[in-house]
Coordinates of C-alpha atoms and ligand atoms in Angstrom, one line a residue:
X1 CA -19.1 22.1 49.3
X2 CA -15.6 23.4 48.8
X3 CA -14.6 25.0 45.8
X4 CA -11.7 22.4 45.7
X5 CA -14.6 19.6 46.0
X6 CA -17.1 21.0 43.6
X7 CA -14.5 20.8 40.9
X8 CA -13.3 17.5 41.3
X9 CA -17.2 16.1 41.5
X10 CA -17.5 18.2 38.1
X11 CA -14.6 16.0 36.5
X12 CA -15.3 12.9 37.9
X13 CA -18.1 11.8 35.3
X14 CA -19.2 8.1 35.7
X15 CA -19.1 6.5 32.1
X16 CA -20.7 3.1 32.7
X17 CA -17.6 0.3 32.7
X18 CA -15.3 3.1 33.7
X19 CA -14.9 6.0 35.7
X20 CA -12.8 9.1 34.8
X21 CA -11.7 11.8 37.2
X22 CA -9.4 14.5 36.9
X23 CA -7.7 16.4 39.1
X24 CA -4.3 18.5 39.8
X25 CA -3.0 17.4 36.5
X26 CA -3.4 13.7 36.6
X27 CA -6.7 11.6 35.0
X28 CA -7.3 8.8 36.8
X29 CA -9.2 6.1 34.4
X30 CA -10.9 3.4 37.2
X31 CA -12.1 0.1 35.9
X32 CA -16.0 -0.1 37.1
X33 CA -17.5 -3.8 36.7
X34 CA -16.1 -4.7 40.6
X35 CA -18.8 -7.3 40.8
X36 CA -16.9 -9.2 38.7
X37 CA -13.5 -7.8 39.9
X38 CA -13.4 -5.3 36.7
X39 CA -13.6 -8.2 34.4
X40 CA -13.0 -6.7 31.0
X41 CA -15.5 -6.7 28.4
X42 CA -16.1 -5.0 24.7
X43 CA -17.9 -2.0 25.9
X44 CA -14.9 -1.5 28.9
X45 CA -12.0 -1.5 26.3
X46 CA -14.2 0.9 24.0
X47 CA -14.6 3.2 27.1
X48 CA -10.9 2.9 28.1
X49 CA -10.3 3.7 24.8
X50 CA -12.1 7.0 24.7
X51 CA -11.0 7.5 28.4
X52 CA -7.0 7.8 26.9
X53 CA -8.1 9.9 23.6
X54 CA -9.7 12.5 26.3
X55 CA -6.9 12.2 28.7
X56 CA -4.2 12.6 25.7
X57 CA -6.1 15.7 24.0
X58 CA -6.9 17.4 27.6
X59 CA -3.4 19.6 27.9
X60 CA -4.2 20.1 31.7
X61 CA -3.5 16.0 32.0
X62 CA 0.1 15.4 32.6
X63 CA -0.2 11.7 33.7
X64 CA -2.7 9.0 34.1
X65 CA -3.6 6.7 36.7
X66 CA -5.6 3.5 35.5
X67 CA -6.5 1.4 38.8
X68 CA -9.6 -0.8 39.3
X69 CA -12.8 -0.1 41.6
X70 CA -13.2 -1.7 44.8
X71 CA -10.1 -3.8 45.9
X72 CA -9.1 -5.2 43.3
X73 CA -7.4 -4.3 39.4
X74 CA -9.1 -6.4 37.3
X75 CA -9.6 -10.3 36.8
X76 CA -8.8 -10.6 32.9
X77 CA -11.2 -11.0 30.3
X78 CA -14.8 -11.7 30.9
X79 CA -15.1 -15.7 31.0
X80 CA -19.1 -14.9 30.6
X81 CA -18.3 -13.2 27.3
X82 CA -16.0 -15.7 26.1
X83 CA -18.0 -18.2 27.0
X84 CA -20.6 -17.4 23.9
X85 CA -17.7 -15.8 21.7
X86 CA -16.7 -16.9 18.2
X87 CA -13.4 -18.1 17.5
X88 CA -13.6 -14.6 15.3
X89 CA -15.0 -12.6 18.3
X90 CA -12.4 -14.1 20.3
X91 CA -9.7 -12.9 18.0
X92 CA -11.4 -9.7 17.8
X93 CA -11.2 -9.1 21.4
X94 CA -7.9 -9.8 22.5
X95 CA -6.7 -7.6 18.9
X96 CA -8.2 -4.9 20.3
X97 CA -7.0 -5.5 23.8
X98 CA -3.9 -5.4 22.3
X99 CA -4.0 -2.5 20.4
X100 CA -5.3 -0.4 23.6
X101 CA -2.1 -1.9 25.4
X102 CA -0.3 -0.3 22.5
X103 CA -1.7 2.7 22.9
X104 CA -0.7 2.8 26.5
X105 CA 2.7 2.5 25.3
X106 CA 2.4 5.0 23.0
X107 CA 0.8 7.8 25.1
X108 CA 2.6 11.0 25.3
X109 CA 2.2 11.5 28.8
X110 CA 3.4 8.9 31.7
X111 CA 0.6 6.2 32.7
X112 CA 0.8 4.2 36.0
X113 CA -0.9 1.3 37.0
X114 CA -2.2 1.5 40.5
X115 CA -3.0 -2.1 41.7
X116 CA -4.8 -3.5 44.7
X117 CA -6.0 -7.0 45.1
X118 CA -6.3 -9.4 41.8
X119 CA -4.2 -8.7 38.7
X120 CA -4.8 -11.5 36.5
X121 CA -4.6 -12.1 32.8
X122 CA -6.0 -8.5 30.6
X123 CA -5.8 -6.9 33.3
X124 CA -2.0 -8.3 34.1
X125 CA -1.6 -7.1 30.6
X126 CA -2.9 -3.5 30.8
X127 CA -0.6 -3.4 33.8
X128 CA 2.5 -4.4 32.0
X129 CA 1.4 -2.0 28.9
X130 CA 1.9 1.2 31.7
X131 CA 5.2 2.8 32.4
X132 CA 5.0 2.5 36.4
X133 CA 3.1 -0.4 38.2
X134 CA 2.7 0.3 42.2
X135 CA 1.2 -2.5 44.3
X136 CA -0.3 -2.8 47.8
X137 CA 0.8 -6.3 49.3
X138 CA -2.3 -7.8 48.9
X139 CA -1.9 -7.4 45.3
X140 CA -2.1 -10.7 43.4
X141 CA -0.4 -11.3 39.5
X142 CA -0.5 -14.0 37.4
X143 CA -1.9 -15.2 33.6
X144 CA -4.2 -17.7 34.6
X145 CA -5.6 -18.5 31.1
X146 CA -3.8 -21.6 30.6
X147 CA -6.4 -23.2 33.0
X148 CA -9.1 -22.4 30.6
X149 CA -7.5 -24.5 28.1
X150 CA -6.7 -20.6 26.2
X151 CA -3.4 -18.4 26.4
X152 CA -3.2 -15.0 27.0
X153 CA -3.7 -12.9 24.0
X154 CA -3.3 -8.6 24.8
X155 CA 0.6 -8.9 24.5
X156 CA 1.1 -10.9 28.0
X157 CA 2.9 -13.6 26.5
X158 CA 5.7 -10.8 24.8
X159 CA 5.9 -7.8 27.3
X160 CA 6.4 -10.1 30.9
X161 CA 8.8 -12.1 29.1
X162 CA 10.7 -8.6 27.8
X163 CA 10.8 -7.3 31.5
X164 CA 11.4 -10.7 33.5
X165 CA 12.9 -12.3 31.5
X166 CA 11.7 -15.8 29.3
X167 CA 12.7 -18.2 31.8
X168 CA 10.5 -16.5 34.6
X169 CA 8.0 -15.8 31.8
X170 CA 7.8 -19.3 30.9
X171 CA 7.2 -20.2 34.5
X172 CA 4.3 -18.0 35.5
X173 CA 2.4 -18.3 31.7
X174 CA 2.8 -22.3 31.2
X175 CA 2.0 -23.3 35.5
X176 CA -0.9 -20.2 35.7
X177 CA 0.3 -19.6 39.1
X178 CA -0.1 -16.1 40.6
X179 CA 2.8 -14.3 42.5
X180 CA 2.7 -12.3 45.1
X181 CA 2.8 -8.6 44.9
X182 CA 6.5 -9.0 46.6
X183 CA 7.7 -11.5 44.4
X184 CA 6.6 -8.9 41.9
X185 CA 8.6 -6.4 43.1
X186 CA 11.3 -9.0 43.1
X187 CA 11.4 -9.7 39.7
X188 CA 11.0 -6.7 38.7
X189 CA 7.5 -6.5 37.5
X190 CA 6.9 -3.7 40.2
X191 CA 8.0 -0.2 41.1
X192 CA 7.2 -0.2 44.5
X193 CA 4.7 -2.2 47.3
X194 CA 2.7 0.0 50.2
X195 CA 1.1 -2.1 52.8
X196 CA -2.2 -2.9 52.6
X197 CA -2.7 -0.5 55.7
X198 CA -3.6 2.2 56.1
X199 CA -5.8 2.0 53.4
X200 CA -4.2 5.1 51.8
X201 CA -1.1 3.4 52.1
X202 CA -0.5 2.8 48.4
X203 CA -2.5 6.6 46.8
X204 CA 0.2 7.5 49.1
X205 CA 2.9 5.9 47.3
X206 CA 1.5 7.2 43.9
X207 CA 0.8 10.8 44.9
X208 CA 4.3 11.2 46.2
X209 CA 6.2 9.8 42.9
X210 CA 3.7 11.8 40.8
X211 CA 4.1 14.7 42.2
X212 CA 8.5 14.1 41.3
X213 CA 6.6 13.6 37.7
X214 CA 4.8 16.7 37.8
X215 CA 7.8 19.2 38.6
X216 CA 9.5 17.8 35.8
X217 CA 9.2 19.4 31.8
X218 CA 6.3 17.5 30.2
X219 CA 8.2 17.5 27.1
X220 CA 11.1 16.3 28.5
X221 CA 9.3 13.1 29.7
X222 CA 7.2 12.8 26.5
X223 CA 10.9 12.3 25.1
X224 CA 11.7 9.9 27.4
X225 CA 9.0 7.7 26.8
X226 CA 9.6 7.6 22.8
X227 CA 13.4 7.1 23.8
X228 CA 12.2 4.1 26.2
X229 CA 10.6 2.4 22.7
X230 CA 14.0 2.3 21.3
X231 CA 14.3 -0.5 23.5
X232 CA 12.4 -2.7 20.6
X233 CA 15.0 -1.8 18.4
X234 CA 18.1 -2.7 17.2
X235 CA 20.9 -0.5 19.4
X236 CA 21.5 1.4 15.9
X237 CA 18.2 3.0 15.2
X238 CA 17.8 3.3 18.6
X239 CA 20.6 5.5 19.3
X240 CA 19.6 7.7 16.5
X241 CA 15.8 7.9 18.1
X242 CA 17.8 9.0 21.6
X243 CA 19.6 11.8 19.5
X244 CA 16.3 13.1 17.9
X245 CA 14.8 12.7 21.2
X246 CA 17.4 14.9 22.9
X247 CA 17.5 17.6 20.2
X248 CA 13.5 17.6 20.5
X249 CA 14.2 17.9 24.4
X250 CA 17.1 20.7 23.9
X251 CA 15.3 23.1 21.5
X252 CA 12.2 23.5 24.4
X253 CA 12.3 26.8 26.7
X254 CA 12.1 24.2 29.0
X255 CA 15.5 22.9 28.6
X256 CA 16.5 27.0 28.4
X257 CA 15.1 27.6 31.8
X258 CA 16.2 23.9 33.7
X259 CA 20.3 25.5 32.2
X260 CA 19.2 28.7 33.6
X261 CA 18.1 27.7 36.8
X262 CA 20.8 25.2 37.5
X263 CA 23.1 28.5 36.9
X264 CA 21.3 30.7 39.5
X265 CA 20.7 27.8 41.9
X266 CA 16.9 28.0 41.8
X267 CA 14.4 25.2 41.2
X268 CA 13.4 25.5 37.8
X269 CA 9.7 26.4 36.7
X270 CA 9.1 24.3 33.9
X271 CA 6.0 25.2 31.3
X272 CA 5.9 22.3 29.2
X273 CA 7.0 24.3 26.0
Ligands
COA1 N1 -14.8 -12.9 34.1 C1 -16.0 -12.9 34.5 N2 -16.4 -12.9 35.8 C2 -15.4 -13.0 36.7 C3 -14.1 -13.0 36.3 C4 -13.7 -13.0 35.0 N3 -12.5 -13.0 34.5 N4 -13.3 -13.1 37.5 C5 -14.2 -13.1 38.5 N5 -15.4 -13.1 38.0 C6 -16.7 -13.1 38.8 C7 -16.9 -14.4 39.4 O1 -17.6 -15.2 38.5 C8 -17.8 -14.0 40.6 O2 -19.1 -13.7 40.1 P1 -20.4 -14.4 40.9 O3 -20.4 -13.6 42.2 O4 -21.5 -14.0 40.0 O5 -20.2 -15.8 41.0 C9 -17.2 -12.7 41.0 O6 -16.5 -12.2 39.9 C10 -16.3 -12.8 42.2 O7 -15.3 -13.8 41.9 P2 -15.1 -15.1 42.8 O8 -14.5 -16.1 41.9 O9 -16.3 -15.4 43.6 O10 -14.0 -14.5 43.8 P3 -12.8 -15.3 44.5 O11 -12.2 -14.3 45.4 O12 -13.3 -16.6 45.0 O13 -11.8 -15.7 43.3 C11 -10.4 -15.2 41.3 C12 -11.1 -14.6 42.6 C13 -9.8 -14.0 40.6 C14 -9.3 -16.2 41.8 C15 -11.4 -16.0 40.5 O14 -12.6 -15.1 40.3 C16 -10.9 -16.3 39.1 O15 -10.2 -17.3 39.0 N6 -11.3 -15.5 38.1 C17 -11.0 -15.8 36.7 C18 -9.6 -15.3 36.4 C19 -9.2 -15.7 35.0 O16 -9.1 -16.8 34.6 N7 -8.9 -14.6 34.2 C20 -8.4 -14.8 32.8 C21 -9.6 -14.8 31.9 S1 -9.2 -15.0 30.2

């Protein structure tokens, strides 16, 4: 076995309802229930959860990939669960869905969504939690929970609504009709599409734009994503986040040695400090 190989079987420890690799800089956090199309359940959200304290303390991480197992993301909440759940479980659940999705938001490092076949309700909603959501074409989206008599309950109903758009929103939470991974990409739900083949098609796709992710200073992109929140804001405070963000950005030796560079006409070697 490779040197290269032996490492990556060394950090690629399976945790039960997840997997978590690393590797070259970027965790990859698989949901791993594909029997029931990575339906999510208490002990998955506990494990994600612990998956993104792990990936956030680890300073070798730089991104995250969270994808599903087999070929598809994930199929929402586990009906079986629900099914014997307390109105209080029930609440329980989708509060601590929500807060994970939160904590997405919130990670200091960029996290992409990396999504083949069904991408329905929680798992729709971890999606839309992620800074970057690739698709292959077979990819499927929608909030089917309406059929279930129920309504989605990890933030679906606030952050589609906040990237599409309510009207669109409206459409796809009140009919719980799936889209198509292009009409995804149409509405702006979606980075990009790969086609479903070649099969690597689409860790293709996500290799190549991490790799734009990785060259850049990790500090500058941890500012970016607190900037990004500003967007929840009103454009007052959130100008003044910006500016603290900038100075934060401008007082790293990053932002010394990207000036630098640009003056010598080099590529700049950025350390993340
Ligand atoms: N919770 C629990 N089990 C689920 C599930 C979910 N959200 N989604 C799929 N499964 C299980 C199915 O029950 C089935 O198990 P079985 O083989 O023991 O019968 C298995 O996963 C495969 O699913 P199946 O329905 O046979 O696949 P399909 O390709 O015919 O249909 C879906 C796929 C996604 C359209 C369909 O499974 C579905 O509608 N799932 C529920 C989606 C949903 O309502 N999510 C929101 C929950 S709040």
């Amino acid at each position: 076995m490779s040197e290269e190989s032996e490492k990556s079987r060394r950090e690629s420890e399976e945790e039960g309802e997840i997997i978590y690799e690393c590797s070259e800089g970027v965790a990859t956090i698989i949901l791993n229930r594909p029997a029931v199309l990575n339906a999510l359940n208490d002990a998955m959200l506990a494990e994600l959860n612990d998956a993104f304290e792990r990936a956030e303390k680890d300073e070798e991480v730089r991104a995250v990939v969270l994808t599903g197992a087999g070929n598809n993301f994930c199929a929402g909440a586990d009906i079986s669960a629900l099914e014997h759940s307390t109105v209080e479980d029930a609440r329980d659940f989708a509060r601590r869905l929500q807060l994970l999705t939160e904590r997405i938001e919130a990670f200091p490092k960029p996290v992409l969504a990396k999504v083949r076949g069904f991408c329905l309700g929680g798992g729709f909603e971890l999606a839309l939690a992620c800074d970057f959501r690739f698709a292959s074409e077979d990819a499927k989206f929608g909030f089917p929970e309406v059929n279930l008599g129920i309504i989605p309950g990890g933030g679906g109903t606030q952050r589609l609504a906040r990237i599409v758009g309510r009207t669109k929103a409206a459409e796809l939470l009140f009919t719980g009709e799936r889209i198509s991974a292009e009409e995804a990409l149409r509405m702006g739900i979606l980075n990009a599409v790969s086609p479903a083949e070649p099969e690597n098609a689409l860790d293709d796709a996500v290799s190549k734009f991490l790799e734009k992710l990785l060259a850049k200073s990790a500090i500058a992109l941890r500012m970016l994503k607190r900037a990004l929140q500003g967007l929840e804001m009103p454009l007052h405070s959130a100008l003044l986040l910006e500016n603290e963000c900038f100075a934060n950005a401008f007082s790293t030796e990053d932002a010394k040695e990207g000036i630098k560079a640009f003056k010598e006409k080099r590529k700049p070697k950025f350390k993340g400090k």
